[in-house]
PDB file of C-alpha atoms in Angstrom:
ATOM      1  CA  MET F 390       0.000   0.000   0.000  1.00 77.00           C
ATOM      2  CA  LYS F 391       1.224   3.504  -0.839  1.00 86.00           C
ATOM      3  CA  VAL F 392      -0.224   6.632   0.745  1.00 96.00           C
ATOM      4  CA  SER F 393       0.525  10.352   0.763  1.00 98.00           C
ATOM      5  CA  TYR F 394       1.901  11.761   3.988  1.00 98.00           C
ATOM      6  CA  TYR F 395       1.637  15.231   5.525  1.00 98.00           C
ATOM      7  CA  PRO F 396       4.182  15.854   8.325  1.00 97.00           C
ATOM      8  CA  GLY F 397       3.383  19.383   9.473  1.00 96.00           C
ATOM      9  CA  CYS F 398       5.751  21.938  10.962  1.00 95.00           C
ATOM     10  CA  THR F 399       6.384  20.755  14.514  1.00 95.00           C
ATOM     11  CA  LEU F 400       7.226  17.187  13.491  1.00 96.00           C
ATOM     12  CA  LYS F 401      10.338  18.469  11.758  1.00 93.00           C
ATOM     13  CA  THR F 402      11.592  20.161  14.938  1.00 91.00           C
ATOM     14  CA  HIS F 403      10.335  19.606  18.493  1.00 92.00           C
ATOM     15  CA  GLY F 404       8.042  16.730  17.483  1.00 95.00           C
ATOM     16  CA  LYS F 405      10.630  14.570  15.718  1.00 96.00           C
ATOM     17  CA  GLY F 406       9.865  11.741  18.120  1.00 97.00           C
ATOM     18  CA  LEU F 407       6.333  11.525  16.742  1.00 98.00           C
ATOM     19  CA  GLU F 408       7.377  11.489  13.091  1.00 98.00           C
ATOM     20  CA  SER F 409      10.510   9.368  13.214  1.00 98.00           C
ATOM     21  CA  SER F 410       8.912   6.601  15.282  1.00 98.00           C
ATOM     22  CA  ALA F 411       5.761   6.606  13.150  1.00 98.00           C
ATOM     23  CA  LEU F 412       7.652   6.305   9.875  1.00 98.00           C
ATOM     24  CA  ALA F 413       9.713   3.445  11.315  1.00 98.00           C
ATOM     25  CA  CYS F 414       6.486   1.696  12.373  1.00 98.00           C
ATOM     26  CA  LEU F 415       4.982   2.122   8.912  1.00 97.00           C
ATOM     27  CA  GLU F 416       8.067   0.514   7.401  1.00 97.00           C
ATOM     28  CA  LYS F 417       7.721  -2.422   9.801  1.00 97.00           C
ATOM     29  CA  LEU F 418       4.084  -2.762   8.700  1.00 97.00           C
ATOM     30  CA  GLY F 419       5.003  -2.734   5.008  1.00 96.00           C
ATOM     31  CA  ILE F 420       3.378   0.625   4.257  1.00 96.00           C
ATOM     32  CA  THR F 421       5.087   2.997   1.811  1.00 95.00           C
ATOM     33  CA  VAL F 422       4.447   6.692   2.392  1.00 96.00           C
ATOM     34  CA  GLU F 423       5.242   9.600   0.091  1.00 97.00           C
ATOM     35  CA  GLU F 424       5.764  12.909   1.839  1.00 98.00           C
ATOM     36  CA  LEU F 425       3.959  15.733   0.112  1.00 98.00           C
ATOM     37  CA  PRO F 426       6.252  17.870  -2.033  1.00 95.00           C
ATOM     38  CA  ARG F 427       6.212  21.599  -1.258  1.00 95.00           C
ATOM     39  CA  TRP F 428       3.857  21.164   1.686  1.00 97.00           C
ATOM     40  CA  ASN F 429       3.113  24.190   3.824  1.00 97.00           C
ATOM     41  CA  CYS F 430       1.786  24.796   7.335  1.00 97.00           C
ATOM     42  CA  CYS F 431      -1.834  23.641   7.556  1.00 97.00           C
ATOM     43  CA  GLY F 432      -2.724  26.766   9.531  1.00 94.00           C
ATOM     44  CA  ALA F 433      -2.559  24.907  12.859  1.00 91.00           C
ATOM     45  CA  VAL F 434      -6.233  25.547  13.714  1.00 92.00           C
ATOM     46  CA  TYR F 435      -9.462  25.553  11.738  1.00 94.00           C
ATOM     47  CA  SER F 436     -11.050  29.002  11.619  1.00 91.00           C
ATOM     48  CA  LEU F 437     -14.233  29.410  13.654  1.00 84.00           C
ATOM     49  CA  ALA F 438     -15.515  32.196  11.380  1.00 90.00           C
ATOM     50  CA  ASP F 439     -17.826  30.780   8.726  1.00 87.00           C
ATOM     51  CA  ASP F 440     -16.814  33.332   6.088  1.00 90.00           C
ATOM     52  CA  ASP F 441     -13.066  33.264   6.767  1.00 94.00           C
ATOM     53  CA  LEU F 442     -12.145  31.477   3.550  1.00 96.00           C
ATOM     54  CA  ILE F 443      -8.636  32.879   3.296  1.00 96.00           C
ATOM     55  CA  HIS F 444      -7.615  30.576   6.145  1.00 95.00           C
ATOM     56  CA  MET F 445      -8.735  27.614   4.044  1.00 97.00           C
ATOM     57  CA  VAL F 446      -6.093  28.295   1.417  1.00 97.00           C
ATOM     58  CA  ALA F 447      -3.227  26.781   3.427  1.00 97.00           C
ATOM     59  CA  PRO F 448      -4.835  23.382   4.152  1.00 98.00           C
ATOM     60  CA  VAL F 449      -6.483  23.156   0.732  1.00 98.00           C
ATOM     61  CA  ARG F 450      -3.148  23.773  -0.943  1.00 98.00           C
ATOM     62  CA  ASP F 451      -1.784  20.736   0.920  1.00 98.00           C
ATOM     63  CA  LEU F 452      -4.771  18.710  -0.248  1.00 98.00           C
ATOM     64  CA  VAL F 453      -3.995  19.763  -3.822  1.00 98.00           C
ATOM     65  CA  ARG F 454      -0.429  18.479  -3.357  1.00 98.00           C
ATOM     66  CA  ALA F 455      -1.889  15.120  -2.297  1.00 97.00           C
ATOM     67  CA  LYS F 456      -4.178  15.051  -5.326  1.00 97.00           C
ATOM     68  CA  GLU F 457      -1.172  15.685  -7.564  1.00 97.00           C
ATOM     69  CA  GLN F 458       0.554  12.606  -6.113  1.00 96.00           C
ATOM     70  CA  GLY F 459      -2.316  10.416  -7.274  1.00 95.00           C
ATOM     71  CA  ASN F 460      -2.849   8.566  -3.992  1.00 94.00           C
ATOM     72  CA  GLU F 461      -6.285   8.192  -2.415  1.00 95.00           C
ATOM     73  CA  ILE F 462      -5.229   8.644   1.223  1.00 97.00           C
ATOM     74  CA  LEU F 463      -3.475  11.518   2.975  1.00 98.00           C
ATOM     75  CA  LEU F 464      -1.967  10.275   6.243  1.00 98.00           C
ATOM     76  CA  THR F 465      -1.411  12.646   9.168  1.00 98.00           C
ATOM     77  CA  LEU F 466       0.236  12.237  12.581  1.00 98.00           C
ATOM     78  CA  CYS F 467      -0.313  15.480  14.500  1.00 97.00           C
ATOM     79  CA  ALA F 468      -3.847  15.621  15.887  1.00 97.00           C
ATOM     80  CA  MET F 469      -4.195  19.345  15.168  1.00 96.00           C
ATOM     81  CA  CYS F 470      -2.965  18.971  11.573  1.00 97.00           C
ATOM     82  CA  TYR F 471      -5.403  16.106  11.107  1.00 98.00           C
ATOM     83  CA  ASN F 472      -8.304  18.188  12.387  1.00 98.00           C
ATOM     84  CA  THR F 473      -7.498  21.199  10.205  1.00 98.00           C
ATOM     85  CA  LEU F 474      -6.977  19.164   7.030  1.00 98.00           C
ATOM     86  CA  ALA F 475      -9.988  16.905   7.577  1.00 98.00           C
ATOM     87  CA  ARG F 476     -12.346  19.817   8.144  1.00 97.00           C
ATOM     88  CA  ALA F 477     -10.986  21.753   5.177  1.00 98.00           C
ATOM     89  CA  ASN F 478     -11.421  18.630   3.081  1.00 98.00           C
ATOM     90  CA  ALA F 479     -15.052  18.263   4.193  1.00 97.00           C
ATOM     91  CA  LEU F 480     -15.743  21.901   3.306  1.00 97.00           C
ATOM     92  CA  MET F 481     -14.322  21.464  -0.199  1.00 98.00           C
ATOM     93  CA  LYS F 482     -16.327  18.306  -0.703  1.00 98.00           C
ATOM     94  CA  ASN F 483     -19.681  19.460   0.672  1.00 97.00           C
ATOM     95  CA  ASP F 484     -19.964  23.224   0.107  1.00 97.00           C
ATOM     96  CA  PRO F 485     -20.035  24.038  -3.636  1.00 98.00           C
ATOM     97  CA  GLU F 486     -20.154  27.823  -3.197  1.00 97.00           C
ATOM     98  CA  LYS F 487     -17.142  28.020  -0.906  1.00 97.00           C
ATOM     99  CA  ARG F 488     -15.328  25.428  -3.003  1.00 98.00           C
ATOM    100  CA  LYS F 489     -15.860  27.586  -6.079  1.00 98.00           C
ATOM    101  CA  THR F 490     -14.536  30.693  -4.324  1.00 97.00           C
ATOM    102  CA  ILE F 491     -11.433  28.955  -2.940  1.00 98.00           C
ATOM    103  CA  ASN F 492     -10.618  27.278  -6.253  1.00 98.00           C
ATOM    104  CA  TRP F 493     -11.091  30.607  -8.044  1.00 98.00           C
ATOM    105  CA  PHE F 494      -8.733  32.322  -5.608  1.00 97.00           C
ATOM    106  CA  MET F 495      -6.121  29.566  -6.021  1.00 97.00           C
ATOM    107  CA  ASP F 496      -6.099  30.054  -9.777  1.00 94.00           C
ATOM    108  CA  GLU F 497      -2.592  28.640 -10.274  1.00 95.00           C
ATOM    109  CA  GLU F 498      -3.474  25.348  -8.542  1.00 97.00           C
ATOM    110  CA  LEU F 499      -5.517  22.368  -9.658  1.00 97.00           C
ATOM    111  CA  ASP F 500      -9.196  22.625  -8.771  1.00 98.00           C
ATOM    112  CA  TYR F 501      -9.960  20.539  -5.712  1.00 98.00           C
ATOM    113  CA  SER F 502     -13.296  18.986  -4.755  1.00 98.00           C
ATOM    114  CA  GLY F 503     -12.530  16.726  -1.804  1.00 98.00           C
ATOM    115  CA  GLU F 504     -11.144  13.786  -3.763  1.00 97.00           C
ATOM    116  CA  ILE F 505      -8.621  12.804  -1.075  1.00 97.00           C
ATOM    117  CA  LYS F 506      -9.448  10.938   2.142  1.00 97.00           C
ATOM    118  CA  VAL F 507      -7.679  12.511   5.140  1.00 98.00           C
ATOM    119  CA  VAL F 508      -6.891   9.985   7.871  1.00 98.00           C
ATOM    120  CA  HIS F 509      -5.032  10.067  11.157  1.00 98.00           C
ATOM    121  CA  PHE F 510      -2.502   7.330  11.892  1.00 98.00           C
ATOM    122  CA  LEU F 511      -4.793   5.835  14.520  1.00 98.00           C
ATOM    123  CA  ASP F 512      -7.742   5.297  12.217  1.00 97.00           C
ATOM    124  CA  PHE F 513      -5.348   4.208   9.466  1.00 98.00           C
ATOM    125  CA  LEU F 514      -4.164   1.453  11.804  1.00 98.00           C
ATOM    126  CA  ARG F 515      -7.735   0.489  12.654  1.00 98.00           C
ATOM    127  CA  ASP F 516      -9.265   0.651   9.166  1.00 98.00           C
ATOM    128  CA  TYR F 517      -6.406  -0.251   6.806  1.00 97.00           C
ATOM    129  CA  VAL F 518      -3.949  -2.306   8.862  1.00 98.00           C
ATOM    130  CA  GLY F 519      -6.124  -3.875  11.555  1.00 98.00           C
ATOM    131  CA  TRP F 520      -5.408  -4.519  15.209  1.00 98.00           C
ATOM    132  CA  ASP F 521      -4.784  -8.220  14.620  1.00 98.00           C
ATOM    133  CA  LYS F 522      -2.019  -7.538  12.100  1.00 98.00           C
ATOM    134  CA  LEU F 523      -0.499  -4.923  14.392  1.00 98.00           C
ATOM    135  CA  ARG F 524      -0.565  -7.414  17.250  1.00 98.00           C
ATOM    136  CA  GLU F 525       1.174 -10.016  15.052  1.00 98.00           C
ATOM    137  CA  LYS F 526       4.038  -7.592  14.374  1.00 98.00           C
ATOM    138  CA  VAL F 527       4.747  -6.957  18.058  1.00 98.00           C
ATOM    139  CA  THR F 528       8.097  -8.395  19.166  1.00 96.00           C
ATOM    140  CA  ASN F 529       8.512  -6.481  22.414  1.00 96.00           C
ATOM    141  CA  PRO F 530       5.050  -6.380  24.027  1.00 97.00           C
ATOM    142  CA  LEU F 531       4.458  -3.628  26.542  1.00 97.00           C
ATOM    143  CA  LYS F 532       3.158  -6.098  29.088  1.00 97.00           C
ATOM    144  CA  GLY F 533       2.289  -4.593  32.439  1.00 96.00           C
ATOM    145  CA  LEU F 534       2.470  -0.971  31.278  1.00 98.00           C
ATOM    146  CA  LYS F 535      -0.554   0.931  32.600  1.00 98.00           C
ATOM    147  CA  ALA F 536      -0.937   3.650  29.976  1.00 98.00           C
ATOM    148  CA  ALA F 537      -3.662   6.276  29.868  1.00 98.00           C
ATOM    149  CA  PRO F 538      -4.670   7.259  26.306  1.00 98.00           C
ATOM    150  CA  TYR F 539      -5.259  11.000  26.099  1.00 98.00           C
ATOM    151  CA  TYR F 540      -7.450  12.041  23.139  1.00 98.00           C
ATOM    152  CA  GLY F 541      -7.680  15.756  23.799  1.00 97.00           C
ATOM    153  CA  CYS F 542      -9.847  17.899  21.536  1.00 94.00           C
ATOM    154  CA  THR F 543      -8.961  17.526  17.904  1.00 96.00           C
ATOM    155  CA  LEU F 544      -9.143  13.770  17.342  1.00 98.00           C
ATOM    156  CA  LEU F 545     -12.824  13.652  18.302  1.00 97.00           C
ATOM    157  CA  ARG F 546     -14.274  17.129  17.695  1.00 96.00           C
ATOM    158  CA  PRO F 547     -16.316  18.097  15.787  1.00 96.00           C
ATOM    159  CA  LYS F 548     -18.283  14.920  15.108  1.00 94.00           C
ATOM    160  CA  GLU F 549     -17.831  15.048  11.334  1.00 93.00           C
ATOM    161  CA  ALA F 550     -14.039  15.052  11.721  1.00 96.00           C
ATOM    162  CA  GLY F 551     -13.778  12.702  14.696  1.00 97.00           C
ATOM    163  CA  ILE F 552     -11.918   9.423  14.297  1.00 98.00           C
ATOM    164  CA  ASP F 553     -14.173   7.774  16.887  1.00 98.00           C
ATOM    165  CA  ARG F 554     -17.258   8.418  18.989  1.00 95.00           C
ATOM    166  CA  PHE F 555     -16.823  11.432  21.222  1.00 93.00           C
ATOM    167  CA  ASP F 556     -18.980  10.051  24.015  1.00 91.00           C
ATOM    168  CA  ASN F 557     -17.245   6.669  24.245  1.00 93.00           C
ATOM    169  CA  PRO F 558     -14.060   6.442  22.164  1.00 98.00           C
ATOM    170  CA  SER F 559     -12.066   3.231  22.109  1.00 98.00           C
ATOM    171  CA  ILE F 560      -9.613   3.487  19.200  1.00 98.00           C
ATOM    172  CA  PHE F 561      -6.689   4.649  21.343  1.00 98.00           C
ATOM    173  CA  GLN F 562      -7.342   1.931  23.921  1.00 98.00           C
ATOM    174  CA  ASP F 563      -7.519  -0.720  21.194  1.00 98.00           C
ATOM    175  CA  CYS F 564      -4.164   0.422  19.819  1.00 98.00           C
ATOM    176  CA  LEU F 565      -2.453   0.223  23.202  1.00 98.00           C
ATOM    177  CA  ARG F 566      -3.924  -3.212  23.894  1.00 98.00           C
ATOM    178  CA  ALA F 567      -2.640  -4.463  20.534  1.00 98.00           C
ATOM    179  CA  LEU F 568       0.835  -3.416  21.703  1.00 98.00           C
ATOM    180  CA  GLY F 569       0.420  -5.446  24.892  1.00 98.00           C
ATOM    181  CA  ALA F 570      -0.147  -2.522  27.263  1.00 98.00           C
ATOM    182  CA  GLU F 571      -2.988  -2.077  29.726  1.00 98.00           C
ATOM    183  CA  ALA F 572      -5.147   0.860  28.610  1.00 98.00           C
ATOM    184  CA  VAL F 573      -6.308   2.918  31.587  1.00 98.00           C
ATOM    185  CA  ASP F 574      -9.583   4.763  31.058  1.00 98.00           C
ATOM    186  CA  PHE F 575      -9.921   8.025  32.964  1.00 98.00           C
ATOM    187  CA  ASP F 576     -12.572  10.724  33.155  1.00 98.00           C
ATOM    188  CA  MET F 577     -10.596  13.579  31.583  1.00 98.00           C
ATOM    189  CA  SER F 578      -9.199  11.748  28.548  1.00 98.00           C
ATOM    190  CA  THR F 579     -11.174  13.954  26.145  1.00 98.00           C
ATOM    191  CA  GLN F 580     -10.816  17.255  28.009  1.00 97.00           C
ATOM    192  CA  CYS F 581      -8.818  20.102  26.455  1.00 96.00           C
ATOM    193  CA  CYS F 582      -5.289  20.520  27.833  1.00 97.00           C
ATOM    194  CA  GLY F 583      -5.511  24.288  27.462  1.00 94.00           C
ATOM    195  CA  THR F 584      -3.998  24.353  23.932  1.00 93.00           C
ATOM    196  CA  TYR F 585      -2.940  27.865  22.917  1.00 91.00           C
ATOM    197  CA  GLN F 586      -4.144  29.359  26.175  1.00 92.00           C
ATOM    198  CA  VAL F 587      -0.591  28.576  27.240  1.00 94.00           C
ATOM    199  CA  LEU F 588       0.179  31.884  25.489  1.00 92.00           C
ATOM    200  CA  GLY F 589      -2.861  33.975  26.408  1.00 94.00           C
ATOM    201  CA  ASN F 590      -3.634  32.575  29.857  1.00 96.00           C
ATOM    202  CA  PRO F 591      -0.755  30.313  30.913  1.00 96.00           C
ATOM    203  CA  GLU F 592      -1.936  29.850  34.498  1.00 97.00           C
ATOM    204  CA  ALA F 593      -5.351  28.598  33.363  1.00 96.00           C
ATOM    205  CA  SER F 594      -3.810  26.120  30.925  1.00 97.00           C
ATOM    206  CA  LEU F 595      -1.402  24.955  33.621  1.00 97.00           C
ATOM    207  CA  LYS F 596      -4.296  24.231  35.988  1.00 97.00           C
ATOM    208  CA  VAL F 597      -6.327  22.224  33.486  1.00 97.00           C
ATOM    209  CA  SER F 598      -3.256  20.213  32.465  1.00 98.00           C
ATOM    210  CA  PHE F 599      -2.536  19.561  36.136  1.00 98.00           C
ATOM    211  CA  ASP F 600      -6.112  18.311  36.620  1.00 98.00           C
ATOM    212  CA  ILE F 601      -5.776  15.929  33.668  1.00 98.00           C
ATOM    213  CA  LEU F 602      -2.561  14.388  34.969  1.00 98.00           C
ATOM    214  CA  LYS F 603      -3.940  14.127  38.481  1.00 97.00           C
ATOM    215  CA  ASN F 604      -7.074  12.421  37.170  1.00 98.00           C
ATOM    216  CA  ALA F 605      -5.088   9.921  35.097  1.00 98.00           C
ATOM    217  CA  SER F 606      -2.930   9.120  38.138  1.00 97.00           C
ATOM    218  CA  GLU F 607      -5.991   8.606  40.320  1.00 97.00           C
ATOM    219  CA  PHE F 608      -7.257   5.999  37.852  1.00 98.00           C
ATOM    220  CA  GLY F 609      -3.977   4.076  38.114  1.00 98.00           C
ATOM    221  CA  ALA F 610      -2.071   5.304  35.068  1.00 98.00           C
ATOM    222  CA  GLU F 611       1.726   5.040  35.089  1.00 98.00           C
ATOM    223  CA  ALA F 612       2.133   6.997  31.860  1.00 98.00           C
ATOM    224  CA  LEU F 613       0.150   9.292  29.576  1.00 98.00           C
ATOM    225  CA  VAL F 614       0.052   8.604  25.838  1.00 98.00           C
ATOM    226  CA  LEU F 615      -0.963  11.215  23.271  1.00 98.00           C
ATOM    227  CA  ALA F 616      -0.819  12.297  19.620  1.00 98.00           C
ATOM    228  CA  CYS F 617      -0.348  16.067  19.684  1.00 97.00           C
ATOM    229  CA  PRO F 618       2.863  18.116  20.119  1.00 96.00           C
ATOM    230  CA  LEU F 619       0.999  20.938  21.867  1.00 96.00           C
ATOM    231  CA  CYS F 620      -0.589  18.458  24.290  1.00 97.00           C
ATOM    232  CA  ASP F 621       2.889  17.040  24.865  1.00 97.00           C
ATOM    233  CA  TYR F 622       4.138  20.505  25.787  1.00 97.00           C
ATOM    234  CA  ASN F 623       1.267  21.317  28.143  1.00 97.00           C
ATOM    235  CA  LEU F 624       1.025  17.909  29.790  1.00 98.00           C
ATOM    236  CA  GLY F 625       4.675  16.881  29.653  1.00 97.00           C
ATOM    237  CA  LYS F 626       7.105  19.757  29.431  1.00 96.00           C
ATOM    238  CA  ARG F 627       5.242  21.903  31.998  1.00 97.00           C
ATOM    239  CA  GLN F 628       5.204  19.330  34.793  1.00 97.00           C
ATOM    240  CA  GLY F 629       8.046  21.143  36.542  1.00 96.00           C
ATOM    241  CA  GLU F 630       5.848  24.250  36.761  1.00 96.00           C
ATOM    242  CA  MET F 631       2.985  22.131  38.067  1.00 97.00           C
ATOM    243  CA  LYS F 632       5.149  20.777  40.874  1.00 95.00           C
ATOM    244  CA  ASN F 633       6.319  24.257  41.867  1.00 96.00           C
ATOM    245  CA  LYS F 634       3.018  26.116  41.555  1.00 97.00           C
ATOM    246  CA  LEU F 635       0.288  23.511  42.019  1.00 97.00           C
ATOM    247  CA  GLY F 636       1.938  20.773  44.029  1.00 95.00           C
ATOM    248  CA  LEU F 637       1.934  17.993  41.447  1.00 93.00           C
ATOM    249  CA  ALA F 638       2.788  15.002  43.608  1.00 90.00           C
ATOM    250  CA  ASN F 639       4.595  12.792  41.090  1.00 90.00           C
ATOM    251  CA  ASP F 640       6.072  13.235  37.632  1.00 94.00           C
ATOM    252  CA  MET F 641       4.252  11.205  34.991  1.00 97.00           C
ATOM    253  CA  PRO F 642       6.031   9.926  31.885  1.00 98.00           C
ATOM    254  CA  VAL F 643       4.418  11.249  28.693  1.00 98.00           C
ATOM    255  CA  TYR F 644       4.887   9.624  25.273  1.00 98.00           C
ATOM    256  CA  TYR F 645       3.652   9.875  21.730  1.00 98.00           C
ATOM    257  CA  PHE F 646       1.748   6.692  20.978  1.00 98.00           C
ATOM    258  CA  THR F 647       4.051   6.088  18.010  1.00 98.00           C
ATOM    259  CA  GLN F 648       7.082   5.984  20.327  1.00 98.00           C
ATOM    260  CA  LEU F 649       5.567   3.142  22.339  1.00 98.00           C
ATOM    261  CA  MET F 650       4.435   1.413  19.153  1.00 98.00           C
ATOM    262  CA  ALA F 651       7.968   1.615  17.795  1.00 98.00           C
ATOM    263  CA  LEU F 652       9.352  -0.044  20.929  1.00 97.00           C
ATOM    264  CA  ALA F 653       6.735  -2.782  20.699  1.00 97.00           C
ATOM    265  CA  LEU F 654       7.631  -3.420  17.054  1.00 98.00           C
ATOM    266  CA  GLY F 655      11.348  -3.614  17.787  1.00 96.00           C
ATOM    267  CA  VAL F 656      12.365  -0.272  16.257  1.00 96.00           C
ATOM    268  CA  PRO F 657      15.785   1.027  17.433  1.00 95.00           C
ATOM    269  CA  GLU F 658      15.583   3.412  20.365  1.00 93.00           C
ATOM    270  CA  ALA F 659      17.380   6.150  18.428  1.00 94.00           C
ATOM    271  CA  GLU F 660      14.461   6.460  16.015  1.00 96.00           C
ATOM    272  CA  CYS F 661      12.104   7.254  18.893  1.00 96.00           C
ATOM    273  CA  HIS F 662      13.985  10.431  19.895  1.00 95.00           C
ATOM    274  CA  PHE F 663      13.373  10.019  23.606  1.00 94.00           C
ATOM    275  CA  GLU F 664      15.947  12.769  24.176  1.00 92.00           C
ATOM    276  CA  LEU F 665      13.130  15.190  23.296  1.00 94.00           C
ATOM    277  CA  ASN F 666      10.910  13.763  26.036  1.00 95.00           C
ATOM    278  CA  ARG F 667      11.464  14.615  29.676  1.00 94.00           C
ATOM    279  CA  GLU F 668      14.219  12.550  31.301  1.00 92.00           C
ATOM    280  CA  ILE F 669      11.741  10.627  33.434  1.00 94.00           C
ATOM    281  CA  SER F 670      10.101   9.153  30.326  1.00 95.00           C
ATOM    282  CA  LEU F 671      13.214   7.352  29.129  1.00 92.00           C
ATOM    283  CA  GLY F 672      14.198   6.397  32.668  1.00 93.00           C
ATOM    284  CA  PHE F 673      10.817   4.777  33.273  1.00 96.00           C
ATOM    285  CA  LEU F 674      11.102   2.597  30.151  1.00 95.00           C
ATOM    286  CA  LYS F 675      14.594   1.457  31.131  1.00 93.00           C
ATOM    287  CA  GLU F 676      13.479   0.742  34.679  1.00 94.00           C
ATOM    288  CA  ARG F 677      10.649  -1.436  33.365  1.00 92.00           C
ATOM    289  CA  ASN F 678      12.910  -3.127  30.760  1.00 91.00           C
ATOM    290  CA  PHE F 679      10.802  -2.056  27.809  1.00 90.00           C
ATOM    291  CA  LEU F 680      13.928  -1.038  25.871  1.00 83.00           C
ATOM    292  CA  LYS F 681      15.705  -4.372  26.082  1.00 62.00           C
ATOM    293  CA  ALA F 682      14.274  -5.758  22.808  1.00 43.00           C
ATOM    294  CA  SER F 683      14.938  -2.681  20.686  1.00 43.00           C
ATOM    295  CA  ALA F 684      18.183  -2.781  18.756  1.00 41.00           C
TER     296      ALA F 684
END
């Protein structure tokens, strides 16, 4: 199988652990991906203004690049990139008037009408690979790891872009179980981490991130697993602030789900870029001997 692939900005810098581990996993699964040529930032967020069509140009241009490649699927890794591209794709497919205006404005590009299917890596695994095949490829099962899957906002909202049911999602849990881990459900798994409020109201975002980690810990989680670089920053990188300002009792390791998948599939540790995680995250995996089978 060959699919188009959109990396997004952060995965080339601070989020290399998400991209590198995911691409290594895809190779293990026999999936060939073609990175979009001349891709640009997706815009990071989908505009809330109904008539703000200029903000659709960035994601639609990426969709045009995918159409030019001739593949049917555009694969994404970052949850926010997925959300922006999927919603822009739906608009171009379902709203003829706005589609006409955007295509007219982008007069040097191919016309685009929603021909590409935008998928996140999680629903690609579920719908095109299958949990059974993923389970068969596991050589280093994450047995005994109590991991809490954190969905956040953009994988499930709004309904038309969600990769699973908002009220009772299971796709993340199914993925972790296929890797041999114990998926820990917790009440705040779909709550917002504070996202860009880290810039406008950093104390408020710190508090909500603190509440999420505390809730996951109360339900027995040893680690938090996510799919968004901004969530990783708020829930992982800011734990030192939480300890100093809010009294966070214990550090919690935070990982991209692709990093844990890579370990389970026997991908070399170097391709997971754990040096970009907090030190506790790598230390926890070594302490539990989850790195012993990677080489």
